[in-house]
Tab-separated table of C-alpha atoms and ligand atoms in Angstrom:
chain	number	residue	atom	x	y	z
A	1	MET	CA	18.383	-23.245	14.421
A	2	ARG	CA	14.801	-22.110	13.912
A	3	ARG	CA	13.935	-20.828	10.442
A	4	LEU	CA	13.087	-17.220	11.420
A	5	GLU	CA	15.408	-16.760	14.393
A	6	GLY	CA	16.020	-13.041	14.998
A	7	LYS	CA	13.493	-11.887	12.382
A	8	ILE	CA	10.811	-9.292	13.069
A	9	ALA	CA	7.518	-9.692	11.228
A	10	ILE	CA	4.317	-7.744	10.720
A	11	VAL	CA	1.275	-9.838	9.777
A	12	THR	CA	-2.023	-8.228	8.745
A	13	GLY	CA	-5.416	-9.847	9.285
A	14	ALA	CA	-3.657	-11.956	11.882
A	15	VAL	CA	-6.394	-12.891	14.343
A	16	ARG	CA	-7.960	-15.768	12.445
A	17	GLY	CA	-7.696	-17.988	9.376
A	18	ILE	CA	-4.506	-17.932	7.349
A	19	GLY	CA	-3.083	-14.881	9.163
A	20	ALA	CA	-3.379	-16.512	12.594
A	21	SER	CA	-1.687	-19.684	11.298
A	22	VAL	CA	1.142	-17.609	9.860
A	23	ALA	CA	1.587	-15.718	13.149
A	24	ARG	CA	1.672	-18.962	15.178
A	25	LEU	CA	4.175	-20.621	12.856
A	26	PHE	CA	6.403	-17.540	12.723
A	27	VAL	CA	6.593	-17.395	16.534
A	28	GLN	CA	7.363	-21.144	16.670
A	29	GLU	CA	10.163	-20.533	14.167
A	30	GLY	CA	11.756	-17.820	16.273
A	31	ALA	CA	10.362	-14.560	14.861
A	32	ALA	CA	9.002	-11.664	16.890
A	33	VAL	CA	5.575	-10.962	15.416
A	34	MET	CA	3.415	-7.840	15.432
A	35	LEU	CA	-0.088	-9.157	14.855
A	36	THR	CA	-2.480	-6.624	13.353
A	37	ASP	CA	-6.197	-6.755	12.599
A	38	MET	CA	-9.414	-4.908	13.390
A	39	ARG	CA	-10.794	-7.492	15.850
A	40	ASP	CA	-8.923	-6.120	18.849
A	41	GLU	CA	-10.208	-8.452	21.561
A	42	LEU	CA	-9.331	-11.593	19.596
A	43	GLY	CA	-6.001	-10.084	18.594
A	44	SER	CA	-4.948	-9.259	22.146
A	45	ALA	CA	-5.959	-12.751	23.294
A	46	LEU	CA	-3.977	-14.463	20.515
A	47	ALA	CA	-0.886	-12.332	21.187
A	48	ALA	CA	-1.096	-13.159	24.908
A	49	GLU	CA	-1.340	-16.872	24.054
A	50	LEU	CA	1.731	-16.655	21.804
A	51	GLY	CA	3.854	-15.070	24.549
A	52	SER	CA	6.476	-12.346	24.718
A	53	GLN	CA	7.566	-12.834	21.094
A	54	ALA	CA	4.142	-11.579	19.958
A	55	ALA	CA	2.216	-8.332	20.314
A	56	TYR	CA	-1.045	-7.095	18.869
A	57	THR	CA	-2.104	-3.694	17.594
A	58	HIS	CA	-5.111	-2.387	15.679
A	59	LEU	CA	-4.646	-1.829	11.957
A	60	ASP	CA	-7.186	-1.197	9.241
A	61	VAL	CA	-4.909	-1.869	6.272
A	62	GLY	CA	-6.691	0.728	4.118
A	63	GLU	CA	-5.840	3.565	6.539
A	64	GLU	CA	-2.546	5.231	5.651
A	65	ALA	CA	-2.081	6.919	9.046
A	66	GLU	CA	-2.585	3.647	10.916
A	67	TRP	CA	0.305	2.039	9.021
A	68	ALA	CA	2.658	4.749	10.300
A	69	ALA	CA	1.530	4.034	13.858
A	70	VAL	CA	2.062	0.275	13.438
A	71	LEU	CA	5.576	0.766	12.088
A	72	GLU	CA	6.429	3.069	14.972
A	73	LEU	CA	5.063	0.628	17.539
A	74	THR	CA	6.816	-2.368	15.953
A	75	HIS	CA	10.084	-0.470	15.968
A	76	ARG	CA	9.724	0.443	19.632
A	77	ARG	CA	8.645	-3.044	20.741
A	78	PHE	CA	10.860	-5.313	18.618
A	79	GLY	CA	12.967	-3.264	16.156
A	80	ALA	CA	12.787	-2.727	12.389
A	81	PRO	CA	10.602	-5.293	10.592
A	82	THR	CA	12.363	-7.649	8.191
A	83	ILE	CA	9.214	-9.520	7.137
A	84	LEU	CA	5.811	-8.231	6.060
A	85	VAL	CA	2.889	-10.535	5.335
A	86	ASN	CA	0.072	-8.654	3.613
A	87	ASN	CA	-2.682	-11.127	4.407
A	88	ALA	CA	-5.791	-9.106	5.385
A	89	GLY	CA	-8.509	-9.513	2.821
A	90	ILE	CA	-12.237	-9.579	2.265
A	91	PHE	CA	-14.263	-11.672	-0.171
A	92	ARG	CA	-17.454	-10.406	-1.803
A	93	THR	CA	-19.441	-11.714	-4.764
A	94	GLU	CA	-21.917	-9.817	-6.936
A	95	PRO	CA	-22.776	-9.994	-10.648
A	96	ILE	CA	-21.071	-7.189	-12.544
A	97	GLU	CA	-24.433	-5.794	-13.662
A	98	SER	CA	-25.507	-5.043	-10.076
A	99	LEU	CA	-22.063	-4.331	-8.570
A	100	SER	CA	-22.158	-0.864	-6.975
A	101	MET	CA	-19.215	1.503	-6.953
A	102	GLN	CA	-19.268	1.402	-3.152
A	103	ALA	CA	-19.088	-2.406	-3.012
A	104	TYR	CA	-16.301	-2.434	-5.619
A	105	MET	CA	-14.276	0.178	-3.736
A	106	GLU	CA	-14.703	-1.607	-0.391
A	107	VAL	CA	-12.896	-4.656	-1.796
A	108	ILE	CA	-10.237	-2.610	-3.595
A	109	ARG	CA	-9.553	-0.565	-0.473
A	110	THR	CA	-8.710	-3.569	1.696
A	111	ASN	CA	-7.304	-6.098	-0.760
A	112	GLN	CA	-5.407	-3.763	-3.092
A	113	ILE	CA	-4.737	-0.437	-1.387
A	114	GLY	CA	-3.938	-2.250	1.868
A	115	VAL	CA	-1.164	-4.190	0.129
A	116	PHE	CA	0.205	-1.039	-1.518
A	117	LEU	CA	0.317	0.855	1.793
A	118	GLY	CA	1.864	-2.102	3.599
A	119	MET	CA	4.668	-2.552	1.092
A	120	ARG	CA	5.425	1.179	0.913
A	121	SER	CA	5.470	1.530	4.706
A	122	CYS	CA	8.035	-1.248	5.162
A	123	ILE	CA	10.590	-0.201	2.547
A	124	ALA	CA	12.443	2.356	4.682
A	125	PRO	CA	12.751	0.154	7.808
A	126	MET	CA	13.798	-2.857	5.724
A	127	ARG	CA	16.413	-0.790	3.913
A	128	GLU	CA	17.694	0.373	7.291
A	129	VAL	CA	18.533	-3.215	8.273
A	130	GLY	CA	19.823	-4.335	4.874
A	131	GLY	CA	16.812	-6.082	3.364
A	132	GLY	CA	13.687	-8.082	3.990
A	133	ALA	CA	10.943	-10.293	2.611
A	134	ILE	CA	7.425	-9.249	1.687
A	135	VAL	CA	4.784	-11.923	1.119
A	136	ASN	CA	1.518	-10.764	-0.423
A	137	ILE	CA	-1.468	-13.078	-0.123
A	138	SER	CA	-3.261	-12.998	-3.446
A	139	SER	CA	-5.476	-15.913	-4.565
A	140	VAL	CA	-6.075	-18.224	-7.504
A	141	GLN	CA	-8.426	-15.360	-8.348
A	142	GLY	CA	-5.297	-13.257	-8.831
A	143	LEU	CA	-4.489	-15.496	-11.812
A	144	GLU	CA	-7.897	-16.688	-13.072
A	145	GLY	CA	-11.321	-15.095	-13.451
A	146	MET	CA	-14.333	-16.049	-11.360
A	147	ARG	CA	-18.068	-15.738	-11.940
A	148	ASN	CA	-19.526	-12.884	-9.826
A	149	GLY	CA	-16.040	-12.055	-8.533
A	150	LEU	CA	-15.197	-8.916	-10.479
A	151	ALA	CA	-14.072	-6.734	-7.569
A	152	TYR	CA	-12.278	-9.596	-5.802
A	153	CYS	CA	-10.475	-10.661	-9.003
A	154	ALA	CA	-9.548	-7.062	-9.808
A	155	SER	CA	-8.028	-6.649	-6.357
A	156	LYS	CA	-6.168	-9.977	-6.389
A	157	PHE	CA	-4.841	-9.534	-9.949
A	158	ALA	CA	-3.592	-6.137	-8.735
A	159	VAL	CA	-1.713	-7.867	-5.913
A	160	THR	CA	-0.060	-10.180	-8.457
A	161	GLY	CA	1.042	-7.220	-10.578
A	162	MET	CA	2.116	-5.036	-7.664
A	163	THR	CA	4.202	-7.934	-6.347
A	164	ARG	CA	6.119	-8.210	-9.605
A	165	THR	CA	6.631	-4.463	-9.925
A	166	ALA	CA	7.737	-4.034	-6.322
A	167	ALA	CA	10.129	-6.984	-6.692
A	168	ILE	CA	11.832	-5.294	-9.642
A	169	GLU	CA	12.118	-1.942	-7.840
A	170	LEU	CA	13.172	-3.289	-4.452
A	171	ALA	CA	15.705	-5.954	-5.463
A	172	LYS	CA	18.459	-3.332	-5.195
A	173	TYR	CA	17.662	-2.980	-1.479
A	174	ARG	CA	17.740	-6.782	-0.986
A	175	ILE	CA	13.995	-6.756	-0.363
A	176	ARG	CA	12.289	-9.782	-1.935
A	177	VAL	CA	8.580	-9.647	-2.805
A	178	ASN	CA	6.508	-12.723	-3.688
A	179	SER	CA	2.821	-13.551	-3.896
A	180	VAL	CA	0.967	-16.589	-2.575
A	181	HIS	CA	-2.137	-17.859	-4.362
A	182	PRO	CA	-4.292	-20.125	-2.213
A	183	GLY	CA	-7.138	-22.212	-3.588
A	184	PRO	CA	-10.148	-23.013	-1.390
A	185	ILE	CA	-9.028	-22.853	2.257
A	186	ALA	CA	-11.350	-23.702	5.151
A	187	THR	CA	-11.618	-20.394	7.020
A	188	SER	CA	-14.252	-17.993	8.312
A	189	LEU	CA	-13.959	-15.995	5.083
A	190	VAL	CA	-15.372	-18.988	3.196
A	191	ALA	CA	-17.939	-19.758	5.908
A	192	GLU	CA	-19.239	-16.195	5.842
A	193	ALA	CA	-19.483	-16.314	2.038
A	194	HIS	CA	-21.782	-19.331	2.585
A	195	GLY	CA	-23.851	-17.302	5.082
A	196	THR	CA	-22.694	-19.151	8.205
A	197	SER	CA	-20.061	-18.779	10.906
A	198	ASP	CA	-19.506	-22.560	11.018
A	199	ILE	CA	-16.480	-23.481	8.900
A	200	ALA	CA	-17.217	-27.242	9.052
A	201	THR	CA	-20.738	-26.783	7.661
A	202	ALA	CA	-19.572	-24.436	4.907
A	203	THR	CA	-16.831	-26.821	3.796
A	204	ALA	CA	-18.729	-30.106	4.099
A	205	HIS	CA	-18.923	-30.405	0.293
A	206	GLU	CA	-15.967	-31.194	-1.983
A	207	PRO	CA	-14.476	-27.957	-3.344
A	208	GLY	CA	-14.045	-29.204	-6.933
A	209	VAL	CA	-10.246	-29.448	-7.021
A	210	PRO	CA	-8.215	-32.510	-8.107
A	211	MET	CA	-7.173	-33.214	-4.494
A	212	LYS	CA	-10.894	-33.365	-3.569
A	213	ARG	CA	-10.523	-31.567	-0.251
A	214	TRP	CA	-10.325	-28.100	1.258
A	215	GLY	CA	-6.928	-26.754	2.198
A	216	GLN	CA	-6.187	-25.833	5.801
A	217	PRO	CA	-4.725	-22.460	6.872
A	218	GLU	CA	-1.570	-24.253	8.113
A	219	GLU	CA	-0.917	-25.457	4.558
A	220	ILE	CA	-0.674	-21.845	3.393
A	221	ALA	CA	1.349	-20.788	6.445
A	222	GLY	CA	4.054	-23.322	5.516
A	223	LEU	CA	4.469	-21.728	2.098
A	224	VAL	CA	4.505	-18.222	3.595
A	225	LEU	CA	7.215	-19.347	6.025
A	226	TYR	CA	9.340	-20.604	3.138
A	227	LEU	CA	9.002	-17.275	1.314
A	228	ALA	CA	9.723	-15.258	4.465
A	229	SER	CA	12.833	-17.281	5.277
A	230	GLU	CA	16.294	-17.408	3.727
A	231	GLU	CA	15.371	-20.741	2.127
A	232	SER	CA	13.743	-18.797	-0.732
A	233	SER	CA	16.693	-16.402	-1.085
A	234	TYR	CA	16.707	-16.466	-4.916
A	235	SER	CA	12.934	-16.028	-5.358
A	236	THR	CA	11.445	-12.619	-5.981
A	237	GLY	CA	8.555	-11.352	-8.092
A	238	SER	CA	7.129	-14.859	-8.281
A	239	ALA	CA	3.640	-16.269	-7.798
A	240	PHE	CA	3.442	-19.397	-5.601
A	241	LEU	CA	0.317	-21.552	-5.762
A	242	ALA	CA	-1.180	-23.821	-3.096
A	243	ASP	CA	-4.538	-24.754	-4.582
A	244	GLY	CA	-5.055	-28.518	-4.420
A	245	GLY	CA	-4.455	-28.653	-8.182
A	246	LEU	CA	-7.272	-26.229	-9.071
A	247	THR	CA	-5.333	-24.337	-11.734
A	248	ALA	CA	-3.585	-27.422	-13.177
A	249	GLY	CA	-6.250	-27.773	-15.872
A	250	LEU	CA	-9.784	-28.880	-16.605
A	251	MET	CA	-11.137	-31.730	-14.488
B	301	LIG	P1	-10.371	-14.538	7.294
B	301	LIG	O1	-11.601	-13.744	7.046
B	301	LIG	O2	-10.488	-15.814	8.056
B	301	LIG	O3	-9.253	-13.636	7.977
B	301	LIG	C1	-8.943	-12.391	7.440
B	301	LIG	C2	-8.739	-11.399	8.554
B	301	LIG	O4	-8.459	-10.111	7.962
B	301	LIG	C3	-9.999	-11.220	9.391
B	301	LIG	O5	-9.689	-11.180	10.754
B	301	LIG	C4	-10.530	-9.904	8.884
B	301	LIG	O6	-11.346	-9.204	9.782
B	301	LIG	C5	-9.265	-9.151	8.621
B	301	LIG	N1	-9.514	-7.939	7.828
B	301	LIG	C6	-10.487	-7.726	6.919
B	301	LIG	N2	-10.426	-6.475	6.461
B	301	LIG	C7	-9.383	-5.876	7.094
B	301	LIG	C8	-8.816	-4.576	7.067
B	301	LIG	N3	-9.327	-3.604	6.278
B	301	LIG	N4	-7.761	-4.319	7.852
B	301	LIG	C9	-7.246	-5.271	8.665
B	301	LIG	N5	-7.752	-6.511	8.755
B	301	LIG	C10	-8.813	-6.814	7.982
B	301	LIG	O7	-9.746	-14.817	5.845
B	301	LIG	P2	-8.729	-15.932	5.299
B	301	LIG	O8	-7.795	-16.331	6.341
B	301	LIG	O9	-9.504	-16.940	4.559
B	301	LIG	O10	-8.011	-15.057	4.181
B	301	LIG	C11	-6.733	-14.452	4.351
B	301	LIG	C12	-6.253	-13.994	2.985
B	301	LIG	O11	-6.212	-15.112	2.094
B	301	LIG	C13	-7.175	-12.964	2.310
B	301	LIG	O12	-6.405	-12.005	1.641
B	301	LIG	C14	-7.957	-13.805	1.320
B	301	LIG	O13	-8.424	-13.041	0.226
B	301	LIG	C15	-6.904	-14.810	0.900
B	301	LIG	N6	-7.443	-16.027	0.327
B	301	LIG	C16	-8.272	-16.848	1.056
B	301	LIG	C17	-8.795	-17.982	0.481
B	301	LIG	C18	-9.712	-18.912	1.190
B	301	LIG	O14	-10.273	-19.812	0.542
B	301	LIG	N7	-9.916	-18.765	2.492
B	301	LIG	C19	-8.457	-18.353	-0.905
B	301	LIG	C20	-7.572	-17.433	-1.563
B	301	LIG	C21	-7.081	-16.324	-0.955
B	301	LIG	P3	-12.964	-9.289	9.594
B	301	LIG	O15	-13.317	-10.619	10.040
B	301	LIG	O16	-13.461	-8.217	10.473
B	301	LIG	O17	-13.254	-9.080	8.128
């Protein structure tokens, strides 16, 4: 028996990095997956590669009306979603003294408001089918501060808090809500923060964690799978780390 047999999942930011790994693993484990992102060409190609258990549709997670359309489409194509992975995110750094309101709001809109809209949109369909699992991708920066990361930390701490609050409110509907807190993971998000599109170049140096290596997107996908599946049936409102030991203590 595969671990997500018969489940229907929506994954945001699903065309690359952690989101793409999650989508691949979910399909392998028997779920039908609605991949969403804003890179439509890549998204359609990935869905085609994953086969009939996958579909792609455009979603800017900060757009309320687009969430309604995604829910409608998912329902028509596969049925009511039982899993939501709020993964889409952007990373920006800027010293607080020069951080503009516009730059701050851009990060909050995607990383924080996107998670709020995603969770709210999925409550009714999950209730309809007797429950579900929501996995919100936060960060170690949702638990610890970071130099020049004010907007990013604000948004990721918000995800940690919203996860706990939603878990308390939604437990009565058998909807579990947990957050995942990755450390440094070798993806395009990191490469672009280093001013390159080449992930290997951007992650050639040691990331300064006890395990002395970068994590891979698949290593986060495994944790997300656990939280989306029945194996984590007694976990809700919890923060799960996968950070190579980064937050264990001072090196
Ligand atoms: P990637 O940039 O590789 O993938 C994220 C995807 O989300 C991209 O395709 C991106 O599109 C998309 N996206 C961005 N904004 C939106 C939006 N408004 N609506 C829909 N999709 C959007 O990132 P990662 O895989 O590295 O990150 C995934 C999640 O993990 C993020 O929430 C990130 O904050 C978190 N994380 C990542 C860490 C890391 O070290 N990589 C560490 C800790 C947490 P586009 O390319 O156009 O921006």
